[in-house]
Coordinates of C-alpha atoms and ligand atoms in Angstrom, one line a residue:
X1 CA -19.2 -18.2 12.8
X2 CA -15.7 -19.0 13.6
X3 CA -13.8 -16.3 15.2
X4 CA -11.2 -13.9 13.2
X5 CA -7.7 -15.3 14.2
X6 CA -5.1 -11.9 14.1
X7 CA -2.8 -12.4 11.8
X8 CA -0.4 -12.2 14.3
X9 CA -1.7 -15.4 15.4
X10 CA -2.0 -17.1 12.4
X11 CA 2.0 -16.4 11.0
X12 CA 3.0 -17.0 14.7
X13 CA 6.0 -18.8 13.5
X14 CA 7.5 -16.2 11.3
X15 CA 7.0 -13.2 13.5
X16 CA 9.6 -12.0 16.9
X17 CA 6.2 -12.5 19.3
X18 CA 6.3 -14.3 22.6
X19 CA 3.2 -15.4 25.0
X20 CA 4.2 -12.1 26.7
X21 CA 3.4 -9.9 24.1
X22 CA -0.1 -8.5 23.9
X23 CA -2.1 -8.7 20.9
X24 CA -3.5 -5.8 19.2
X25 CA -5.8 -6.3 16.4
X26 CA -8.6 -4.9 14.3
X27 CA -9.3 -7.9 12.2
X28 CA -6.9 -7.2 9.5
X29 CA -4.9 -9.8 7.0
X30 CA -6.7 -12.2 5.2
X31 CA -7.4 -10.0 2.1
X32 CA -9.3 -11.4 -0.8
X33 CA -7.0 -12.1 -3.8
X34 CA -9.6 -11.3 -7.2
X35 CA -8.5 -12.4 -10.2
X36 CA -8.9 -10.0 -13.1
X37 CA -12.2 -10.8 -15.3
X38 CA -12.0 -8.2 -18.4
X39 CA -8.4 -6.5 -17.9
X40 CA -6.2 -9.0 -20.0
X41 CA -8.2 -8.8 -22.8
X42 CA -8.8 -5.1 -22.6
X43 CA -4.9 -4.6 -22.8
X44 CA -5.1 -7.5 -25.5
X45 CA -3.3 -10.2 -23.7
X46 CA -6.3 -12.5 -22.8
X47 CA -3.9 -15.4 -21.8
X48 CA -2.6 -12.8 -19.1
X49 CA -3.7 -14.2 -15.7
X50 CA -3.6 -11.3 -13.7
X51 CA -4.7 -11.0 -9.8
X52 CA -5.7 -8.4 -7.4
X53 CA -4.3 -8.1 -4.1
X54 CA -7.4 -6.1 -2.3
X55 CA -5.1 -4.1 0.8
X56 CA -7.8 -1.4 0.5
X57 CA -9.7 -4.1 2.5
X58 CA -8.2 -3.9 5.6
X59 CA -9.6 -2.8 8.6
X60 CA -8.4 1.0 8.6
X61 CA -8.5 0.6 4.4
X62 CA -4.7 -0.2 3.6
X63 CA -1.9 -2.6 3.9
X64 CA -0.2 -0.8 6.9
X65 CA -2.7 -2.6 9.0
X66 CA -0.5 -5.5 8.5
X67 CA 2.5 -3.9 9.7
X68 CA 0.6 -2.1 12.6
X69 CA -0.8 -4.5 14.1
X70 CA 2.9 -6.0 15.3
X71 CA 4.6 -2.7 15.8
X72 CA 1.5 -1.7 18.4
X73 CA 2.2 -4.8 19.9
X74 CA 5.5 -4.5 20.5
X75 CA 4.9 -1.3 21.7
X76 CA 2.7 -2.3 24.4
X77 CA 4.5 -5.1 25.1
X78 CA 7.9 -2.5 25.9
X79 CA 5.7 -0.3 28.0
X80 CA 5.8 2.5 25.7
X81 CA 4.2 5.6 26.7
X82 CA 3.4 7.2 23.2
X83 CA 3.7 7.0 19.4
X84 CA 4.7 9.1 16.5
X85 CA 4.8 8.9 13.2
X86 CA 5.2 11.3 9.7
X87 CA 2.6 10.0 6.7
X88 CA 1.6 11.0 3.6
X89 CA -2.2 9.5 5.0
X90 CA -2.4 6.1 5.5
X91 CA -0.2 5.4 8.2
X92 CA -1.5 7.7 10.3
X93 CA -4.9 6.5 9.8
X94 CA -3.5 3.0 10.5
X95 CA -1.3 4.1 13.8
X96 CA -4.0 6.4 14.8
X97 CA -6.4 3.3 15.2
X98 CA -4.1 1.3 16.4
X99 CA -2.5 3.9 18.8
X100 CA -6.2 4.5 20.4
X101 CA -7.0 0.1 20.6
X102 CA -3.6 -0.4 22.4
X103 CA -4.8 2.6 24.5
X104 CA -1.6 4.5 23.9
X105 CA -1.5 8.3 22.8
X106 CA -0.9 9.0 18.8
X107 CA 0.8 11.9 17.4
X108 CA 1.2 12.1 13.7
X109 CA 2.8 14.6 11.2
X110 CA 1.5 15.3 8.0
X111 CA 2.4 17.0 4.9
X112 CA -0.1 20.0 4.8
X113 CA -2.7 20.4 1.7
X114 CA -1.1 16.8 0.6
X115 CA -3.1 14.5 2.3
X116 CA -6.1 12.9 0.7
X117 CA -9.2 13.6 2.7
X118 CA -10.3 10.5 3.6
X119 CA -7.0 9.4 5.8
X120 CA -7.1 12.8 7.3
X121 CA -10.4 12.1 8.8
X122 CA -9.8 8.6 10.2
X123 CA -6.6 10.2 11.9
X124 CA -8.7 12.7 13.4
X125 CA -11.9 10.9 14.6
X126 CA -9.6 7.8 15.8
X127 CA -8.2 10.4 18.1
X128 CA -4.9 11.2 17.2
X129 CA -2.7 14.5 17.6
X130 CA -2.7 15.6 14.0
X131 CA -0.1 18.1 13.4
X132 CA 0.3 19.3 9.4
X133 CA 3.7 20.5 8.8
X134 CA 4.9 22.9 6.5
X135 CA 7.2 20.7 4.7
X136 CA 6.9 17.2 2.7
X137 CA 6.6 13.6 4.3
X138 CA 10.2 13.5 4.4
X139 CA 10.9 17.1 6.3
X140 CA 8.1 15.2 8.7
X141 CA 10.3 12.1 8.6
X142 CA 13.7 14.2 9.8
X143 CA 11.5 15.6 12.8
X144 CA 10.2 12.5 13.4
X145 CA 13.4 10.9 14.2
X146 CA 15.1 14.1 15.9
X147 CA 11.8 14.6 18.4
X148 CA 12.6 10.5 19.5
X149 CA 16.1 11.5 20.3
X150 CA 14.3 13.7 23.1
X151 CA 11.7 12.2 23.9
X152 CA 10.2 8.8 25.1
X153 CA 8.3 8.0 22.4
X154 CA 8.0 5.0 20.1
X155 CA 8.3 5.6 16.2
X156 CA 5.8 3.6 14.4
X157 CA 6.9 4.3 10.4
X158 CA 8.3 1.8 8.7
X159 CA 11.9 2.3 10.2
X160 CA 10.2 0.5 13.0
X161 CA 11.6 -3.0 12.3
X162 CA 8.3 -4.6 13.1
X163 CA 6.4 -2.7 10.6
X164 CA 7.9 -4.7 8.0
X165 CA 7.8 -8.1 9.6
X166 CA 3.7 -7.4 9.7
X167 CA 3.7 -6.5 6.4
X168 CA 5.6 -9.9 4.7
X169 CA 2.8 -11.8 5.5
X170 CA 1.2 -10.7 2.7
X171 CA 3.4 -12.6 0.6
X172 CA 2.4 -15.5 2.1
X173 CA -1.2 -15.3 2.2
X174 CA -0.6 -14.2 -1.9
X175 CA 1.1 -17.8 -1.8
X176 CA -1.7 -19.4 -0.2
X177 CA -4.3 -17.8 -2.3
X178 CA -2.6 -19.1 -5.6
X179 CA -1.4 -21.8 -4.4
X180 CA 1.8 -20.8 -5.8
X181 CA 4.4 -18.0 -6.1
X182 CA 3.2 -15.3 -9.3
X183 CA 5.5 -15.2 -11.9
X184 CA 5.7 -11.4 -11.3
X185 CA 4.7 -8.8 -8.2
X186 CA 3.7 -5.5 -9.6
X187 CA 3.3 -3.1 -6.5
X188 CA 3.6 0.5 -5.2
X189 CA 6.8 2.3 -4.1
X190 CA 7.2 5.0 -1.9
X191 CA 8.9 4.8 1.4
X192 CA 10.1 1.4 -0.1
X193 CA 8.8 -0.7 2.6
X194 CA 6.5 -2.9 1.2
X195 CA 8.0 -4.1 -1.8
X196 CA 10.7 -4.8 0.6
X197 CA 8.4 -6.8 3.2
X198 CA 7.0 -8.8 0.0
X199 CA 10.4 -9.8 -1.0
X200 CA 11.1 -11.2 3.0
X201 CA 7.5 -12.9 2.7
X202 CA 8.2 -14.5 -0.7
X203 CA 11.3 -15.5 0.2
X204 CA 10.2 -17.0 3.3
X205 CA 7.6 -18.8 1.7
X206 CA 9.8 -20.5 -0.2
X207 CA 12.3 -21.7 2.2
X208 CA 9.7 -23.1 4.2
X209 CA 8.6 -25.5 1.6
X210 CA 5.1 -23.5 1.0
X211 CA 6.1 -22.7 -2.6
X212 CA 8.7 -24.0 -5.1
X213 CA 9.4 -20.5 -7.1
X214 CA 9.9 -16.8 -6.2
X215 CA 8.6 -13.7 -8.3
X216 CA 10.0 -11.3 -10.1
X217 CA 9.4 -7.7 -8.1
X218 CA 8.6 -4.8 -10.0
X219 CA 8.0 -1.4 -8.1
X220 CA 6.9 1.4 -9.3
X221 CA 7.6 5.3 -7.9
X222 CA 5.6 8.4 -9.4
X223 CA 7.8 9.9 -12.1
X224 CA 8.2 13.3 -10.0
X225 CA 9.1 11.4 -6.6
X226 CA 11.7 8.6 -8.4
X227 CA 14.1 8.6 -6.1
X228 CA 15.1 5.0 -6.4
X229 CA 15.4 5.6 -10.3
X230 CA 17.1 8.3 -10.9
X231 CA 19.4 7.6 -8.0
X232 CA 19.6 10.5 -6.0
X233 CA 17.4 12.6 -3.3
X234 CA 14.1 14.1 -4.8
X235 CA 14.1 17.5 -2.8
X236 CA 10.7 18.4 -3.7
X237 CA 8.9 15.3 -4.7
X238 CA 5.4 15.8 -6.6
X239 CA 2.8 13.0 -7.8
X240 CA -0.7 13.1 -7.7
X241 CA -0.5 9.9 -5.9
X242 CA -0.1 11.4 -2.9
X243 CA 0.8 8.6 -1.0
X244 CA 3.8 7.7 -2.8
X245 CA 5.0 11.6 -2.8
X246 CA 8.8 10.8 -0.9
X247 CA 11.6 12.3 -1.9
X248 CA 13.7 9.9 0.2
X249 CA 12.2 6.8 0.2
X250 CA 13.5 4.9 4.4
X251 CA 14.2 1.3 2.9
X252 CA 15.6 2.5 -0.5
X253 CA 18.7 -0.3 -0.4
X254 CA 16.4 -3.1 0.6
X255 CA 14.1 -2.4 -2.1
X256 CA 16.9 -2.7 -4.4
X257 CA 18.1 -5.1 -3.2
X258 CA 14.5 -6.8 -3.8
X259 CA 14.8 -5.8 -7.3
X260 CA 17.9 -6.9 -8.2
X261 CA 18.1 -10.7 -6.2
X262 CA 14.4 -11.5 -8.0
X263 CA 15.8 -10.1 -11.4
X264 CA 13.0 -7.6 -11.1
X265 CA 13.0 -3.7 -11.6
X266 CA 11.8 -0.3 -10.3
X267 CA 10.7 1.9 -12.7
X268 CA 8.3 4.6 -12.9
X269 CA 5.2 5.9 -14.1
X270 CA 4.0 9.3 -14.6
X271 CA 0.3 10.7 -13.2
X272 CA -1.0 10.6 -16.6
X273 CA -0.2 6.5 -16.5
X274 CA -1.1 6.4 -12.8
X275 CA -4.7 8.2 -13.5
X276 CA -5.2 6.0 -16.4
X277 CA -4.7 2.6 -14.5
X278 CA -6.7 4.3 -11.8
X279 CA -9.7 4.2 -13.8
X280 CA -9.4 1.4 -16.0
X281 CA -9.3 -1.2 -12.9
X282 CA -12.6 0.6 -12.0
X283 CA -14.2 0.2 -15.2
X284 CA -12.8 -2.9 -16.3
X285 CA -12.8 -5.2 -12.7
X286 CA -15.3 -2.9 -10.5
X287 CA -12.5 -2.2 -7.9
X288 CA -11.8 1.1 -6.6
X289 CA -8.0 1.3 -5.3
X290 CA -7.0 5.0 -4.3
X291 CA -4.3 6.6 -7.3
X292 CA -1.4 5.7 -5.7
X293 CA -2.4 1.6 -5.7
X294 CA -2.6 2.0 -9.4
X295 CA 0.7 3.0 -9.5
X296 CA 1.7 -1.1 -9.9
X297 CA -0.9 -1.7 -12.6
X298 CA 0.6 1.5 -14.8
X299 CA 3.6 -0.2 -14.3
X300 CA 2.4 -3.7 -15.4
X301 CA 1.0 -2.1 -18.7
X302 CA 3.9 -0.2 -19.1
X303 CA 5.9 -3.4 -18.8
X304 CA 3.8 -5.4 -21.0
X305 CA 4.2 -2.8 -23.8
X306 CA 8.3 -3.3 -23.5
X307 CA 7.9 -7.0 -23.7
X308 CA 9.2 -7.5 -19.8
X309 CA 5.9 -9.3 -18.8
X310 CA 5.1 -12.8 -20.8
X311 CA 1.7 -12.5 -22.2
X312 CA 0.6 -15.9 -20.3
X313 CA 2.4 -15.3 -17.2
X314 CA 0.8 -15.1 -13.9
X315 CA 0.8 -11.8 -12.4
X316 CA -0.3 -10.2 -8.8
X317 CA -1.0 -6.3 -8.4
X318 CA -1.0 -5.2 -4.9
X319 CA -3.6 -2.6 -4.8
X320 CA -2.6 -0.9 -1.5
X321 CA -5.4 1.5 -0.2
X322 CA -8.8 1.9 -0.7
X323 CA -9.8 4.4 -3.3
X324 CA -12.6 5.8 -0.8
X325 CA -9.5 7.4 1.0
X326 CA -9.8 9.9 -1.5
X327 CA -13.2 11.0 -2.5
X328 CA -12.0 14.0 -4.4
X329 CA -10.0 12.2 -7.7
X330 CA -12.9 10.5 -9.3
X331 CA -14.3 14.0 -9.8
X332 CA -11.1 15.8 -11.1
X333 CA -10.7 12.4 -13.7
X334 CA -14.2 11.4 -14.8
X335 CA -16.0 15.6 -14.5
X336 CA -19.3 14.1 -14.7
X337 CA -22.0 15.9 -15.7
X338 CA -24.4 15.9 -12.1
X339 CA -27.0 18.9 -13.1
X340 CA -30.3 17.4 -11.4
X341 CA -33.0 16.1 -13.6
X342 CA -36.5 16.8 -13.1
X343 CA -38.1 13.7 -11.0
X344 CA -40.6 13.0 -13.4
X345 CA -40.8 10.1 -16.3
X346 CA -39.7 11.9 -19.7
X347 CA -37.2 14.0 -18.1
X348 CA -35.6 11.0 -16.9
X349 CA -36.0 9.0 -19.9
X350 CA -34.5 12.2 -21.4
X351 CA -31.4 12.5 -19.9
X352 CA -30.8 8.3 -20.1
X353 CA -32.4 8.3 -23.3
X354 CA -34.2 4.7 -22.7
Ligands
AN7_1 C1 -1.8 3.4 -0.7 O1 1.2 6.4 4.8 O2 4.2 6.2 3.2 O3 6.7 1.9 -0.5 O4 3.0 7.5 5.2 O5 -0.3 4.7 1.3 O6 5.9 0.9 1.6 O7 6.0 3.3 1.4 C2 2.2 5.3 2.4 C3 2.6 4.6 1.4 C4 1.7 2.6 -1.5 C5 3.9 3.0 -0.6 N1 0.3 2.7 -1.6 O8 4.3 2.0 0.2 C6 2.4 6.7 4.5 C7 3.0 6.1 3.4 C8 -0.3 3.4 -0.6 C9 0.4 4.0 0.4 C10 2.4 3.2 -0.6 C11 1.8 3.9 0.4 P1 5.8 2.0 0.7

């Protein structure tokens, strides 16, 4: 069987590495793109040709594997002695990984009670420092940044430049998957970063011949953490998507920016939307993204109801995380009924009724 290639390796050309820099990788990029079987005509728009980008896939089970892999790197490849970052979950399960396969020491701040269980546990068995602060991700964020000023100690959020330059190459895998730019990007927003790092990779793709068009990018924040919408600081953000619960969102003007060159949008969508996209790409497509990843599909539906979205166009949702991150949702949404059956025939058949 041929041997992975790091995606590092394989977007050589587009990313600030040299034959001196060492390469950290877990096997991740390269992300199946699943296009939608029973959605469209479920939201009755069968002519809708809608695609999955699976980032729940990656090797620590989100897109910030893609951004991680490069900022390690260049970590290791400046000699640094330690890294940091503040998370809502999934980047301190990504840096925590990363952190321990570069052999460097992780620390990571957290957002305490807010942090889905699943991301919590990589952090700790991968080995890192996990310190839960009485505050929200972007109290964490502040400390983040002041503790640097001190000490020698490499930030590895998103305001590290090369988290973002990892992460574009989505775009162009999306690209080489449909052989073709979508018509639309429906994705995530929180810290803002990777509707950002699409926007580079789409854009990128294009000027280097490998497609002809660019899409439309529409983000989407939680309706109690819409910074970016409503235009000002969300002091105490709230969302069940925890992932996406910022206040203060790192690469707010680029996003916009994003938004506004691709004549695309960010919106927002409440929980109730969020949950309900959450389970309908379960039970329509057999995918299970975390809450937060269905955060782009709320919006898509939302969209589609206003008239934004074509009902033939081509459309990508990047479904960020893996919804085994958070084990405890599916319970709160679906309360099934789990009282055990006797194990014999007719109680079975009983409680199936076959
Ligand atoms: C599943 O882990 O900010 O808009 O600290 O985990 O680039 O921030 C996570 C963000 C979407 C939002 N989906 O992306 C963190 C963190 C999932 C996420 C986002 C996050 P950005």
């Amino acid at each position: 069987m041929a041997k992975p290639i790091p995606l590092i390796e394989r977007y050589r050309e587009f990313l600030p590495i040299t034959d001196a820099t060492p390469i950290i990788s877990l096997g991740e990029g390269g992300t199946p793109l699943v296009k939608a079987s029973n959605l469209p005509r479920v939201l009755g728009v069968p002519e809708l040709q809608i695609h999955f980008k699976l980032e729940g896939l990656n090797p620590t089970g989100s897109f910030k594997d893609r951004g991680m892999t490069l900022a390690m790197s260049k970590a290791l490849e400046a000699k640094a002695s330690a890294v940091i970052c503040a998370s809502t979950g999934n980047t301190s399960a990504s840096a925590a990984a990363f952190a321990t396969k570069a052999g460097l020491p992780c620390y990571v701040l957290l957002p305490a009670g807010h942090v889905a269980l699943g991301k919590l546990a990589q952090a700790i068995l991968y080995g890192a420092k996990v310190v839960p602060i009485d505050g929200n991700f972007d109290q964490a964020l502040d400390l983040v940044r002041e503790l640097a000023e001190h000490c020698q100690i490499t930030i590895v959020n998103s305001i590290n430049p090369f988290r973002l330059e990892g992460q574009k190459t989505a775009a162009l895998e999306v690209i080489e998957q449909l052989e073709k730019a979508p018509d639309f990007l429906f994705i995530p927003v929180g810290n803002a970063g990777n509707i950002s790092a699409y926007w580079r990779g789409f854009k990128l793709g294009k000027s280097s011949g490998r497609s002809d068009s660019l899409p439309r990018m529409c983000g989407f924040e939680a309706s109690g953490s819409a910074a970016i919408v409503r235009g000002k600081v969300i002091e105490k953000p709230e969302t069940i998507a925890t992932a996406i619960r910022i206040g203060n969102p790192a690469s707010w003007q680029e996003a916009e920016r994003a938004a506004s060159e691709s004549n695309g949008l960010i919106d927002e969508v409440t929980d109730e939307e969020i949950l309900a996209a959450y389970q309908l790409i379960a039970r329509t497509e057999g995918i299970f993204c975390e809450p937060s990843s269905a955060a782009g599909v709320a919006g898509l539906i939302k969209h589609l109801k206003k008239g934004t979205v074509s009902s033939d166009a081509t459309v990508v949702c990047v479904l960020t995380g893996n919804g085994l991150k958070d084990p405890d949702t599916p319970l709160k949404v679906s309360k099934p009924d789990l009282t055990p059956v006797a194990a014999n025939l007719k109680s079975l058949r009983e409680a199936i009724g076959l």
